[in-house]
PDB file of N, CA and C in Angstrom:
ATOM      1  N   MET A   1     -21.575 -11.079  16.490  1.00  0.00           N
ATOM      2  CA  MET A   1     -20.282 -10.586  16.118  1.00  0.00           C
ATOM      3  C   MET A   1     -19.642 -11.604  15.180  1.00  0.00           C
ATOM      4  N   ALA A   2     -18.885 -11.115  14.216  1.00  0.00           N
ATOM      5  CA  ALA A   2     -18.147 -11.974  13.296  1.00  0.00           C
ATOM      6  C   ALA A   2     -16.728 -11.449  13.129  1.00  0.00           C
ATOM      7  N   VAL A   3     -15.818 -12.365  12.933  1.00  0.00           N
ATOM      8  CA  VAL A   3     -14.440 -12.050  12.590  1.00  0.00           C
ATOM      9  C   VAL A   3     -14.268 -12.540  11.157  1.00  0.00           C
ATOM     10  N   THR A   4     -13.838 -11.665  10.252  1.00  0.00           N
ATOM     11  CA  THR A   4     -13.742 -12.022   8.840  1.00  0.00           C
ATOM     12  C   THR A   4     -12.289 -12.038   8.387  1.00  0.00           C
ATOM     13  N   VAL A   5     -11.949 -13.072   7.640  1.00  0.00           N
ATOM     14  CA  VAL A   5     -10.593 -13.278   7.144  1.00  0.00           C
ATOM     15  C   VAL A   5     -10.607 -13.143   5.628  1.00  0.00           C
ATOM     16  N   ASP A   6      -9.702 -12.351   5.086  1.00  0.00           N
ATOM     17  CA  ASP A   6      -9.521 -12.267   3.640  1.00  0.00           C
ATOM     18  C   ASP A   6      -8.740 -13.499   3.181  1.00  0.00           C
ATOM     19  N   CYS A   7      -9.171 -14.117   2.077  1.00  0.00           N
ATOM     20  CA  CYS A   7      -8.487 -15.311   1.588  1.00  0.00           C
ATOM     21  C   CYS A   7      -8.806 -15.541   0.114  1.00  0.00           C
ATOM     22  N   ALA A   8      -8.073 -16.441  -0.503  1.00  0.00           N
ATOM     23  CA  ALA A   8      -8.276 -16.743  -1.919  1.00  0.00           C
ATOM     24  C   ALA A   8      -9.382 -17.770  -2.141  1.00  0.00           C
ATOM     25  N   GLU A   9      -9.533 -18.713  -1.199  1.00  0.00           N
ATOM     26  CA  GLU A   9     -10.503 -19.794  -1.349  1.00  0.00           C
ATOM     27  C   GLU A   9     -11.370 -19.900  -0.094  1.00  0.00           C
ATOM     28  N   PRO A  10     -12.434 -19.091  -0.005  1.00  0.00           N
ATOM     29  CA  PRO A  10     -13.236 -19.036   1.216  1.00  0.00           C
ATOM     30  C   PRO A  10     -13.827 -20.377   1.653  1.00  0.00           C
ATOM     31  N   ARG A  11     -14.350 -21.149   0.717  1.00  0.00           N
ATOM     32  CA  ARG A  11     -14.996 -22.408   1.110  1.00  0.00           C
ATOM     33  C   ARG A  11     -13.976 -23.382   1.704  1.00  0.00           C
ATOM     34  N   ARG A  12     -12.823 -23.506   1.068  1.00  0.00           N
ATOM     35  CA  ARG A  12     -11.798 -24.432   1.563  1.00  0.00           C
ATOM     36  C   ARG A  12     -11.344 -24.052   2.970  1.00  0.00           C
ATOM     37  N   LEU A  13     -11.074 -22.772   3.202  1.00  0.00           N
ATOM     38  CA  LEU A  13     -10.614 -22.346   4.518  1.00  0.00           C
ATOM     39  C   LEU A  13     -11.735 -22.441   5.545  1.00  0.00           C
ATOM     40  N   ALA A  14     -12.964 -22.131   5.159  1.00  0.00           N
ATOM     41  CA  ALA A  14     -14.109 -22.257   6.073  1.00  0.00           C
ATOM     42  C   ALA A  14     -14.312 -23.710   6.483  1.00  0.00           C
ATOM     43  N   GLU A  15     -14.167 -24.635   5.545  1.00  0.00           N
ATOM     44  CA  GLU A  15     -14.313 -26.057   5.881  1.00  0.00           C
ATOM     45  C   GLU A  15     -13.245 -26.475   6.888  1.00  0.00           C
ATOM     46  N   TRP A  16     -12.011 -25.971   6.711  1.00  0.00           N
ATOM     47  CA  TRP A  16     -10.949 -26.311   7.653  1.00  0.00           C
ATOM     48  C   TRP A  16     -11.291 -25.783   9.052  1.00  0.00           C
ATOM     49  N   TRP A  17     -11.697 -24.517   9.139  1.00  0.00           N
ATOM     50  CA  TRP A  17     -12.018 -23.933  10.443  1.00  0.00           C
ATOM     51  C   TRP A  17     -13.269 -24.561  11.056  1.00  0.00           C
ATOM     52  N   ALA A  18     -14.235 -24.968  10.257  1.00  0.00           N
ATOM     53  CA  ALA A  18     -15.412 -25.662  10.798  1.00  0.00           C
ATOM     54  C   ALA A  18     -14.974 -26.958  11.477  1.00  0.00           C
ATOM     55  N   THR A  19     -14.101 -27.696  10.825  1.00  0.00           N
ATOM     56  CA  THR A  19     -13.589 -28.932  11.421  1.00  0.00           C
ATOM     57  C   THR A  19     -12.758 -28.627  12.656  1.00  0.00           C
ATOM     58  N   ALA A  20     -11.889 -27.632  12.576  1.00  0.00           N
ATOM     59  CA  ALA A  20     -11.000 -27.297  13.690  1.00  0.00           C
ATOM     60  C   ALA A  20     -11.760 -26.850  14.928  1.00  0.00           C
ATOM     61  N   THR A  21     -12.859 -26.118  14.741  1.00  0.00           N
ATOM     62  CA  THR A  21     -13.597 -25.570  15.890  1.00  0.00           C
ATOM     63  C   THR A  21     -14.804 -26.400  16.299  1.00  0.00           C
ATOM     64  N   GLY A  22     -15.155 -27.403  15.515  1.00  0.00           N
ATOM     65  CA  GLY A  22     -16.379 -28.157  15.793  1.00  0.00           C
ATOM     66  C   GLY A  22     -17.607 -27.387  15.368  1.00  0.00           C
ATOM     67  N   GLY A  23     -17.430 -26.390  14.503  1.00  0.00           N
ATOM     68  CA  GLY A  23     -18.550 -25.570  14.030  1.00  0.00           C
ATOM     69  C   GLY A  23     -19.122 -26.110  12.739  1.00  0.00           C
ATOM     70  N   GLU A  24     -19.941 -25.276  12.105  1.00  0.00           N
ATOM     71  CA  GLU A  24     -20.530 -25.675  10.832  1.00  0.00           C
ATOM     72  C   GLU A  24     -20.692 -24.456   9.934  1.00  0.00           C
ATOM     73  N   ILE A  25     -20.655 -24.698   8.652  1.00  0.00           N
ATOM     74  CA  ILE A  25     -20.872 -23.620   7.690  1.00  0.00           C
ATOM     75  C   ILE A  25     -22.339 -23.217   7.746  1.00  0.00           C
ATOM     76  N   THR A  26     -22.572 -21.935   7.971  1.00  0.00           N
ATOM     77  CA  THR A  26     -23.943 -21.430   8.097  1.00  0.00           C
ATOM     78  C   THR A  26     -24.360 -20.568   6.917  1.00  0.00           C
ATOM     79  N   VAL A  27     -23.393 -20.028   6.180  1.00  0.00           N
ATOM     80  CA  VAL A  27     -23.657 -19.190   5.012  1.00  0.00           C
ATOM     81  C   VAL A  27     -22.612 -19.529   3.957  1.00  0.00           C
ATOM     82  N   ASP A  28     -23.053 -19.674   2.700  1.00  0.00           N
ATOM     83  CA  ASP A  28     -22.102 -19.920   1.622  1.00  0.00           C
ATOM     84  C   ASP A  28     -22.567 -19.190   0.369  1.00  0.00           C
ATOM     85  N   TYR A  29     -21.938 -18.041   0.106  1.00  0.00           N
ATOM     86  CA  TYR A  29     -22.229 -17.258  -1.091  1.00  0.00           C
ATOM     87  C   TYR A  29     -21.112 -17.399  -2.123  1.00  0.00           C
ATOM     88  N   GLU A  30     -20.260 -18.391  -1.969  1.00  0.00           N
ATOM     89  CA  GLU A  30     -19.052 -18.618  -2.766  1.00  0.00           C
ATOM     90  C   GLU A  30     -17.973 -17.587  -2.482  1.00  0.00           C
ATOM     91  N   PHE A  31     -18.270 -16.298  -2.602  1.00  0.00           N
ATOM     92  CA  PHE A  31     -17.277 -15.259  -2.324  1.00  0.00           C
ATOM     93  C   PHE A  31     -17.169 -14.970  -0.829  1.00  0.00           C
ATOM     94  N   TYR A  32     -18.157 -15.415  -0.043  1.00  0.00           N
ATOM     95  CA  TYR A  32     -18.157 -15.239   1.409  1.00  0.00           C
ATOM     96  C   TYR A  32     -18.787 -16.473   2.036  1.00  0.00           C
ATOM     97  N   VAL A  33     -18.042 -17.109   2.946  1.00  0.00           N
ATOM     98  CA  VAL A  33     -18.529 -18.301   3.624  1.00  0.00           C
ATOM     99  C   VAL A  33     -18.369 -18.074   5.126  1.00  0.00           C
ATOM    100  N   ALA A  34     -19.411 -18.374   5.892  1.00  0.00           N
ATOM    101  CA  ALA A  34     -19.372 -18.154   7.343  1.00  0.00           C
ATOM    102  C   ALA A  34     -19.465 -19.478   8.087  1.00  0.00           C
ATOM    103  N   VAL A  35     -18.756 -19.541   9.220  1.00  0.00           N
ATOM    104  CA  VAL A  35     -18.763 -20.707  10.094  1.00  0.00           C
ATOM    105  C   VAL A  35     -19.296 -20.286  11.450  1.00  0.00           C
ATOM    106  N   GLY A  36     -20.350 -20.944  11.907  1.00  0.00           N
ATOM    107  CA  GLY A  36     -20.828 -20.754  13.269  1.00  0.00           C
ATOM    108  C   GLY A  36     -20.013 -21.639  14.188  1.00  0.00           C
ATOM    109  N   THR A  37     -19.423 -21.050  15.234  1.00  0.00           N
ATOM    110  CA  THR A  37     -18.575 -21.820  16.146  1.00  0.00           C
ATOM    111  C   THR A  37     -19.282 -21.974  17.484  1.00  0.00           C
ATOM    112  N   PRO A  38     -19.131 -23.140  18.124  1.00  0.00           N
ATOM    113  CA  PRO A  38     -19.779 -23.353  19.414  1.00  0.00           C
ATOM    114  C   PRO A  38     -19.269 -22.368  20.462  1.00  0.00           C
ATOM    115  N   GLY A  39     -20.147 -21.524  20.970  1.00  0.00           N
ATOM    116  CA  GLY A  39     -19.789 -20.597  22.034  1.00  0.00           C
ATOM    117  C   GLY A  39     -18.851 -19.477  21.632  1.00  0.00           C
ATOM    118  N   GLY A  40     -18.646 -19.272  20.351  1.00  0.00           N
ATOM    119  CA  GLY A  40     -17.700 -18.245  19.922  1.00  0.00           C
ATOM    120  C   GLY A  40     -18.285 -17.374  18.835  1.00  0.00           C
ATOM    121  N   PRO A  41     -17.459 -16.523  18.271  1.00  0.00           N
ATOM    122  CA  PRO A  41     -17.949 -15.648  17.206  1.00  0.00           C
ATOM    123  C   PRO A  41     -18.140 -16.419  15.904  1.00  0.00           C
ATOM    124  N   VAL A  42     -18.871 -15.826  14.993  1.00  0.00           N
ATOM    125  CA  VAL A  42     -18.947 -16.340  13.629  1.00  0.00           C
ATOM    126  C   VAL A  42     -17.619 -16.033  12.961  1.00  0.00           C
ATOM    127  N   LEU A  43     -17.078 -17.010  12.242  1.00  0.00           N
ATOM    128  CA  LEU A  43     -15.851 -16.794  11.477  1.00  0.00           C
ATOM    129  C   LEU A  43     -16.242 -16.673  10.017  1.00  0.00           C
ATOM    130  N   GLY A  44     -15.936 -15.520   9.414  1.00  0.00           N
ATOM    131  CA  GLY A  44     -16.260 -15.289   8.020  1.00  0.00           C
ATOM    132  C   GLY A  44     -15.001 -15.354   7.174  1.00  0.00           C
ATOM    133  N   PHE A  45     -15.146 -15.855   5.954  1.00  0.00           N
ATOM    134  CA  PHE A  45     -14.021 -15.973   5.028  1.00  0.00           C
ATOM    135  C   PHE A  45     -14.462 -15.378   3.710  1.00  0.00           C
ATOM    136  N   GLN A  46     -13.797 -14.295   3.299  1.00  0.00           N
ATOM    137  CA  GLN A  46     -14.208 -13.607   2.072  1.00  0.00           C
ATOM    138  C   GLN A  46     -13.087 -13.623   1.045  1.00  0.00           C
ATOM    139  N   ARG A  47     -13.491 -13.842  -0.204  1.00  0.00           N
ATOM    140  CA  ARG A  47     -12.524 -13.904  -1.301  1.00  0.00           C
ATOM    141  C   ARG A  47     -11.986 -12.511  -1.597  1.00  0.00           C
ATOM    142  N   VAL A  48     -10.673 -12.436  -1.713  1.00  0.00           N
ATOM    143  CA  VAL A  48     -10.003 -11.219  -2.162  1.00  0.00           C
ATOM    144  C   VAL A  48      -9.049 -11.606  -3.276  1.00  0.00           C
ATOM    145  N   THR A  49      -8.777 -10.669  -4.163  1.00  0.00           N
ATOM    146  CA  THR A  49      -7.932 -10.978  -5.310  1.00  0.00           C
ATOM    147  C   THR A  49      -6.449 -10.977  -4.968  1.00  0.00           C
ATOM    148  N   GLU A  50      -6.068 -10.235  -3.935  1.00  0.00           N
ATOM    149  CA  GLU A  50      -4.665 -10.188  -3.542  1.00  0.00           C
ATOM    150  C   GLU A  50      -4.554 -10.452  -2.049  1.00  0.00           C
ATOM    151  N   PRO A  51      -3.555 -11.237  -1.634  1.00  0.00           N
ATOM    152  CA  PRO A  51      -3.392 -11.499  -0.199  1.00  0.00           C
ATOM    153  C   PRO A  51      -3.013 -10.225   0.549  1.00  0.00           C
ATOM    154  N   THR A  52      -3.398 -10.176   1.804  1.00  0.00           N
ATOM    155  CA  THR A  52      -3.015  -9.066   2.658  1.00  0.00           C
ATOM    156  C   THR A  52      -1.524  -9.205   2.955  1.00  0.00           C
ATOM    157  N   PRO A  53      -0.725  -8.178   2.678  1.00  0.00           N
ATOM    158  CA  PRO A  53       0.726  -8.305   2.893  1.00  0.00           C
ATOM    159  C   PRO A  53       1.085  -8.249   4.372  1.00  0.00           C
ATOM    160  N   GLY A  54       2.183  -8.905   4.716  1.00  0.00           N
ATOM    161  CA  GLY A  54       2.700  -8.821   6.077  1.00  0.00           C
ATOM    162  C   GLY A  54       1.996  -9.727   7.060  1.00  0.00           C
ATOM    163  N   LYS A  55       2.369  -9.575   8.319  1.00  0.00           N
ATOM    164  CA  LYS A  55       1.837 -10.376   9.417  1.00  0.00           C
ATOM    165  C   LYS A  55       0.425  -9.927   9.772  1.00  0.00           C
ATOM    166  N   ASN A  56      -0.388 -10.896  10.202  1.00  0.00           N
ATOM    167  CA  ASN A  56      -1.726 -10.551  10.691  1.00  0.00           C
ATOM    168  C   ASN A  56      -1.611  -9.523  11.810  1.00  0.00           C
ATOM    169  N   ARG A  57      -2.533  -8.579  11.840  1.00  0.00           N
ATOM    170  CA  ARG A  57      -2.557  -7.608  12.937  1.00  0.00           C
ATOM    171  C   ARG A  57      -3.437  -8.089  14.068  1.00  0.00           C
ATOM    172  N   TRP A  58      -4.119  -9.206  13.901  1.00  0.00           N
ATOM    173  CA  TRP A  58      -4.957  -9.805  14.933  1.00  0.00           C
ATOM    174  C   TRP A  58      -4.815 -11.310  14.806  1.00  0.00           C
ATOM    175  N   HIS A  59      -5.208 -12.014  15.847  1.00  0.00           N
ATOM    176  CA  HIS A  59      -5.258 -13.469  15.783  1.00  0.00           C
ATOM    177  C   HIS A  59      -6.240 -13.972  16.821  1.00  0.00           C
ATOM    178  N   LEU A  60      -6.665 -15.197  16.657  1.00  0.00           N
ATOM    179  CA  LEU A  60      -7.584 -15.823  17.601  1.00  0.00           C
ATOM    180  C   LEU A  60      -6.786 -16.578  18.649  1.00  0.00           C
ATOM    181  N   ASP A  61      -7.252 -16.534  19.893  1.00  0.00           N
ATOM    182  CA  ASP A  61      -6.680 -17.309  21.001  1.00  0.00           C
ATOM    183  C   ASP A  61      -7.729 -18.309  21.454  1.00  0.00           C
ATOM    184  N   PHE A  62      -7.334 -19.558  21.564  1.00  0.00           N
ATOM    185  CA  PHE A  62      -8.239 -20.605  22.038  1.00  0.00           C
ATOM    186  C   PHE A  62      -7.682 -21.176  23.332  1.00  0.00           C
ATOM    187  N   LYS A  63      -8.532 -21.286  24.341  1.00  0.00           N
ATOM    188  CA  LYS A  63      -8.160 -21.911  25.606  1.00  0.00           C
ATOM    189  C   LYS A  63      -8.767 -23.305  25.616  1.00  0.00           C
ATOM    190  N   VAL A  64      -7.940 -24.302  25.909  1.00  0.00           N
ATOM    191  CA  VAL A  64      -8.373 -25.693  25.894  1.00  0.00           C
ATOM    192  C   VAL A  64      -7.931 -26.379  27.173  1.00  0.00           C
ATOM    193  N   SER A  65      -8.527 -27.523  27.464  1.00  0.00           N
ATOM    194  CA  SER A  65      -8.160 -28.230  28.692  1.00  0.00           C
ATOM    195  C   SER A  65      -6.848 -28.996  28.536  1.00  0.00           C
ATOM    196  N   ASP A  66      -6.517 -29.455  27.313  1.00  0.00           N
ATOM    197  CA  ASP A  66      -5.290 -30.211  27.080  1.00  0.00           C
ATOM    198  C   ASP A  66      -4.602 -29.652  25.836  1.00  0.00           C
ATOM    199  N   ARG A  67      -3.652 -28.762  26.061  1.00  0.00           N
ATOM    200  CA  ARG A  67      -2.987 -28.055  24.959  1.00  0.00           C
ATOM    201  C   ARG A  67      -2.292 -29.024  24.010  1.00  0.00           C
ATOM    202  N   ALA A  68      -1.536 -29.988  24.518  1.00  0.00           N
ATOM    203  CA  ALA A  68      -0.776 -30.908  23.666  1.00  0.00           C
ATOM    204  C   ALA A  68      -1.700 -31.733  22.773  1.00  0.00           C
ATOM    205  N   THR A  69      -2.783 -32.230  23.336  1.00  0.00           N
ATOM    206  CA  THR A  69      -3.731 -33.026  22.549  1.00  0.00           C
ATOM    207  C   THR A  69      -4.371 -32.188  21.460  1.00  0.00           C
ATOM    208  N   GLU A  70      -4.725 -30.955  21.778  1.00  0.00           N
ATOM    209  CA  GLU A  70      -5.352 -30.077  20.783  1.00  0.00           C
ATOM    210  C   GLU A  70      -4.370 -29.703  19.676  1.00  0.00           C
ATOM    211  N   ILE A  71      -3.118 -29.479  20.027  1.00  0.00           N
ATOM    212  CA  ILE A  71      -2.104 -29.175  19.009  1.00  0.00           C
ATOM    213  C   ILE A  71      -1.921 -30.375  18.081  1.00  0.00           C
ATOM    214  N   ASP A  72      -1.881 -31.577  18.644  1.00  0.00           N
ATOM    215  CA  ASP A  72      -1.774 -32.782  17.811  1.00  0.00           C
ATOM    216  C   ASP A  72      -2.974 -32.897  16.870  1.00  0.00           C
ATOM    217  N   ARG A  73      -4.173 -32.612  17.371  1.00  0.00           N
ATOM    218  CA  ARG A  73      -5.377 -32.697  16.547  1.00  0.00           C
ATOM    219  C   ARG A  73      -5.327 -31.676  15.414  1.00  0.00           C
ATOM    220  N   LEU A  74      -4.963 -30.446  15.737  1.00  0.00           N
ATOM    221  CA  LEU A  74      -4.944 -29.385  14.729  1.00  0.00           C
ATOM    222  C   LEU A  74      -3.848 -29.591  13.689  1.00  0.00           C
ATOM    223  N   THR A  75      -2.674 -30.050  14.105  1.00  0.00           N
ATOM    224  CA  THR A  75      -1.625 -30.318  13.117  1.00  0.00           C
ATOM    225  C   THR A  75      -2.026 -31.497  12.236  1.00  0.00           C
ATOM    226  N   GLY A  76      -2.775 -32.432  12.776  1.00  0.00           N
ATOM    227  CA  GLY A  76      -3.299 -33.527  11.966  1.00  0.00           C
ATOM    228  C   GLY A  76      -4.268 -33.043  10.903  1.00  0.00           C
ATOM    229  N   LEU A  77      -4.921 -31.901  11.160  1.00  0.00           N
ATOM    230  CA  LEU A  77      -5.836 -31.303  10.187  1.00  0.00           C
ATOM    231  C   LEU A  77      -5.117 -30.415   9.178  1.00  0.00           C
ATOM    232  N   GLY A  78      -3.835 -30.127   9.433  1.00  0.00           N
ATOM    233  CA  GLY A  78      -3.088 -29.294   8.491  1.00  0.00           C
ATOM    234  C   GLY A  78      -2.536 -28.004   9.059  1.00  0.00           C
ATOM    235  N   ALA A  79      -2.733 -27.757  10.359  1.00  0.00           N
ATOM    236  CA  ALA A  79      -2.119 -26.573  10.982  1.00  0.00           C
ATOM    237  C   ALA A  79      -0.616 -26.809  11.111  1.00  0.00           C
ATOM    238  N   THR A  80       0.133 -25.713  11.245  1.00  0.00           N
ATOM    239  CA  THR A  80       1.583 -25.778  11.409  1.00  0.00           C
ATOM    240  C   THR A  80       1.962 -25.062  12.698  1.00  0.00           C
ATOM    241  N   VAL A  81       2.805 -25.687  13.504  1.00  0.00           N
ATOM    242  CA  VAL A  81       3.301 -25.055  14.729  1.00  0.00           C
ATOM    243  C   VAL A  81       4.379 -24.055  14.346  1.00  0.00           C
ATOM    244  N   VAL A  82       4.239 -22.827  14.876  1.00  0.00           N
ATOM    245  CA  VAL A  82       5.222 -21.769  14.628  1.00  0.00           C
ATOM    246  C   VAL A  82       6.201 -21.678  15.789  1.00  0.00           C
ATOM    247  N   ASP A  83       5.673 -21.612  17.022  1.00  0.00           N
ATOM    248  CA  ASP A  83       6.534 -21.447  18.189  1.00  0.00           C
ATOM    249  C   ASP A  83       5.705 -21.688  19.444  1.00  0.00           C
ATOM    250  N   THR A  84       6.384 -21.946  20.546  1.00  0.00           N
ATOM    251  CA  THR A  84       5.753 -22.076  21.857  1.00  0.00           C
ATOM    252  C   THR A  84       6.411 -21.076  22.792  1.00  0.00           C
ATOM    253  N   HIS A  85       5.579 -20.402  23.599  1.00  0.00           N
ATOM    254  CA  HIS A  85       6.063 -19.376  24.524  1.00  0.00           C
ATOM    255  C   HIS A  85       5.604 -19.725  25.934  1.00  0.00           C
ATOM    256  N   THR A  86       6.430 -19.383  26.921  1.00  0.00           N
ATOM    257  CA  THR A  86       6.088 -19.619  28.317  1.00  0.00           C
ATOM    258  C   THR A  86       6.458 -18.401  29.136  1.00  0.00           C
ATOM    259  N   VAL A  87       5.517 -17.986  29.970  1.00  0.00           N
ATOM    260  CA  VAL A  87       5.759 -16.990  31.009  1.00  0.00           C
ATOM    261  C   VAL A  87       5.234 -17.611  32.290  1.00  0.00           C
ATOM    262  N   PRO A  88       5.602 -17.113  33.453  1.00  0.00           N
ATOM    263  CA  PRO A  88       5.104 -17.717  34.688  1.00  0.00           C
ATOM    264  C   PRO A  88       3.572 -17.841  34.668  1.00  0.00           C
ATOM    265  N   GLY A  89       3.091 -19.066  34.779  1.00  0.00           N
ATOM    266  CA  GLY A  89       1.662 -19.322  34.844  1.00  0.00           C
ATOM    267  C   GLY A  89       0.975 -19.531  33.510  1.00  0.00           C
ATOM    268  N   LEU A  90       1.688 -19.419  32.396  1.00  0.00           N
ATOM    269  CA  LEU A  90       1.022 -19.548  31.092  1.00  0.00           C
ATOM    270  C   LEU A  90       1.989 -20.052  30.031  1.00  0.00           C
ATOM    271  N   THR A  91       1.550 -21.062  29.282  1.00  0.00           N
ATOM    272  CA  THR A  91       2.264 -21.526  28.095  1.00  0.00           C
ATOM    273  C   THR A  91       1.275 -21.519  26.954  1.00  0.00           C
ATOM    274  N   TRP A  92       1.697 -21.002  25.783  1.00  0.00           N
ATOM    275  CA  TRP A  92       0.841 -21.004  24.611  1.00  0.00           C
ATOM    276  C   TRP A  92       1.663 -21.346  23.384  1.00  0.00           C
ATOM    277  N   THR A  93       0.975 -21.897  22.407  1.00  0.00           N
ATOM    278  CA  THR A  93       1.619 -22.274  21.155  1.00  0.00           C
ATOM    279  C   THR A  93       0.974 -21.497  20.023  1.00  0.00           C
ATOM    280  N   VAL A  94       1.817 -20.923  19.172  1.00  0.00           N
ATOM    281  CA  VAL A  94       1.368 -20.205  17.981  1.00  0.00           C
ATOM    282  C   VAL A  94       1.351 -21.203  16.827  1.00  0.00           C
ATOM    283  N   LEU A  95       0.239 -21.255  16.114  1.00  0.00           N
ATOM    284  CA  LEU A  95       0.100 -22.111  14.947  1.00  0.00           C
ATOM    285  C   LEU A  95      -0.388 -21.281  13.774  1.00  0.00           C
ATOM    286  N   THR A  96      -0.346 -21.871  12.577  1.00  0.00           N
ATOM    287  CA  THR A  96      -0.967 -21.248  11.417  1.00  0.00           C
ATOM    288  C   THR A  96      -1.951 -22.232  10.802  1.00  0.00           C
ATOM    289  N   ASP A  97      -3.024 -21.684  10.240  1.00  0.00           N
ATOM    290  CA  ASP A  97      -3.972 -22.507   9.493  1.00  0.00           C
ATOM    291  C   ASP A  97      -3.364 -22.797   8.110  1.00  0.00           C
ATOM    292  N   PRO A  98      -4.043 -23.554   7.252  1.00  0.00           N
ATOM    293  CA  PRO A  98      -3.459 -23.887   5.948  1.00  0.00           C
ATOM    294  C   PRO A  98      -3.120 -22.681   5.060  1.00  0.00           C
ATOM    295  N   ASP A  99      -3.708 -21.510   5.330  1.00  0.00           N
ATOM    296  CA  ASP A  99      -3.384 -20.307   4.555  1.00  0.00           C
ATOM    297  C   ASP A  99      -2.341 -19.435   5.225  1.00  0.00           C
ATOM    298  N   GLY A 100      -1.809 -19.854   6.377  1.00  0.00           N
ATOM    299  CA  GLY A 100      -0.771 -19.093   7.058  1.00  0.00           C
ATOM    300  C   GLY A 100      -1.281 -18.089   8.080  1.00  0.00           C
ATOM    301  N   ASN A 101      -2.589 -18.084   8.378  1.00  0.00           N
ATOM    302  CA  ASN A 101      -3.145 -17.184   9.399  1.00  0.00           C
ATOM    303  C   ASN A 101      -2.800 -17.724  10.786  1.00  0.00           C
ATOM    304  N   GLN A 102      -2.217 -16.867  11.626  1.00  0.00           N
ATOM    305  CA  GLN A 102      -1.786 -17.321  12.953  1.00  0.00           C
ATOM    306  C   GLN A 102      -2.941 -17.349  13.946  1.00  0.00           C
ATOM    307  N   PHE A 103      -2.852 -18.322  14.880  1.00  0.00           N
ATOM    308  CA  PHE A 103      -3.748 -18.407  16.023  1.00  0.00           C
ATOM    309  C   PHE A 103      -2.994 -19.087  17.154  1.00  0.00           C
ATOM    310  N   CYS A 104      -3.501 -18.966  18.377  1.00  0.00           N
ATOM    311  CA  CYS A 104      -2.795 -19.494  19.548  1.00  0.00           C
ATOM    312  C   CYS A 104      -3.666 -20.482  20.310  1.00  0.00           C
ATOM    313  N   ILE A 105      -2.978 -21.462  20.911  1.00  0.00           N
ATOM    314  CA  ILE A 105      -3.624 -22.451  21.788  1.00  0.00           C
ATOM    315  C   ILE A 105      -2.940 -22.380  23.129  1.00  0.00           C
ATOM    316  N   SER A 106      -3.742 -22.212  24.195  1.00  0.00           N
ATOM    317  CA  SER A 106      -3.200 -22.254  25.556  1.00  0.00           C
ATOM    318  C   SER A 106      -4.115 -23.115  26.409  1.00  0.00           C
ATOM    319  N   ALA A 107      -3.583 -23.599  27.525  1.00  0.00           N
ATOM    320  CA  ALA A 107      -4.388 -24.364  28.459  1.00  0.00           C
ATOM    321  C   ALA A 107      -5.209 -23.414  29.309  1.00  0.00           C
ATOM    322  N   ASP A 108      -6.357 -23.899  29.785  1.00  0.00           N
ATOM    323  CA  ASP A 108      -7.145 -23.103  30.719  1.00  0.00           C
ATOM    324  C   ASP A 108      -6.255 -22.681  31.875  1.00  0.00           C
ATOM    325  N   HIS A 109      -6.381 -21.426  32.274  1.00  0.00           N
ATOM    326  CA  HIS A 109      -5.563 -20.937  33.379  1.00  0.00           C
ATOM    327  C   HIS A 109      -6.392 -20.025  34.258  1.00  0.00           C
TER     328      HIS A 109
END
């Protein structure tokens, strides 16, 4: 299974996600670059001439053992914190990658 993201610069965004996930680039056709992620889906990045308008209709959720440490690591790589939400038993933080694609980090629960 692969999740594919439309973007202007596939290689640049794929390199960021490879670093963020601990994965590696497995395919590079310039217009389409894929990242194999440890224990997860393949992340594909394909060049499009125009950005997709509006908010993403999907996003990735990552569960980690230490949410604060992972957020610090990802923001150090260039992610931006959007907001943090809490409901009984769960706290998660919404971030964006360097192209503005949202994803969430929560602690194992």
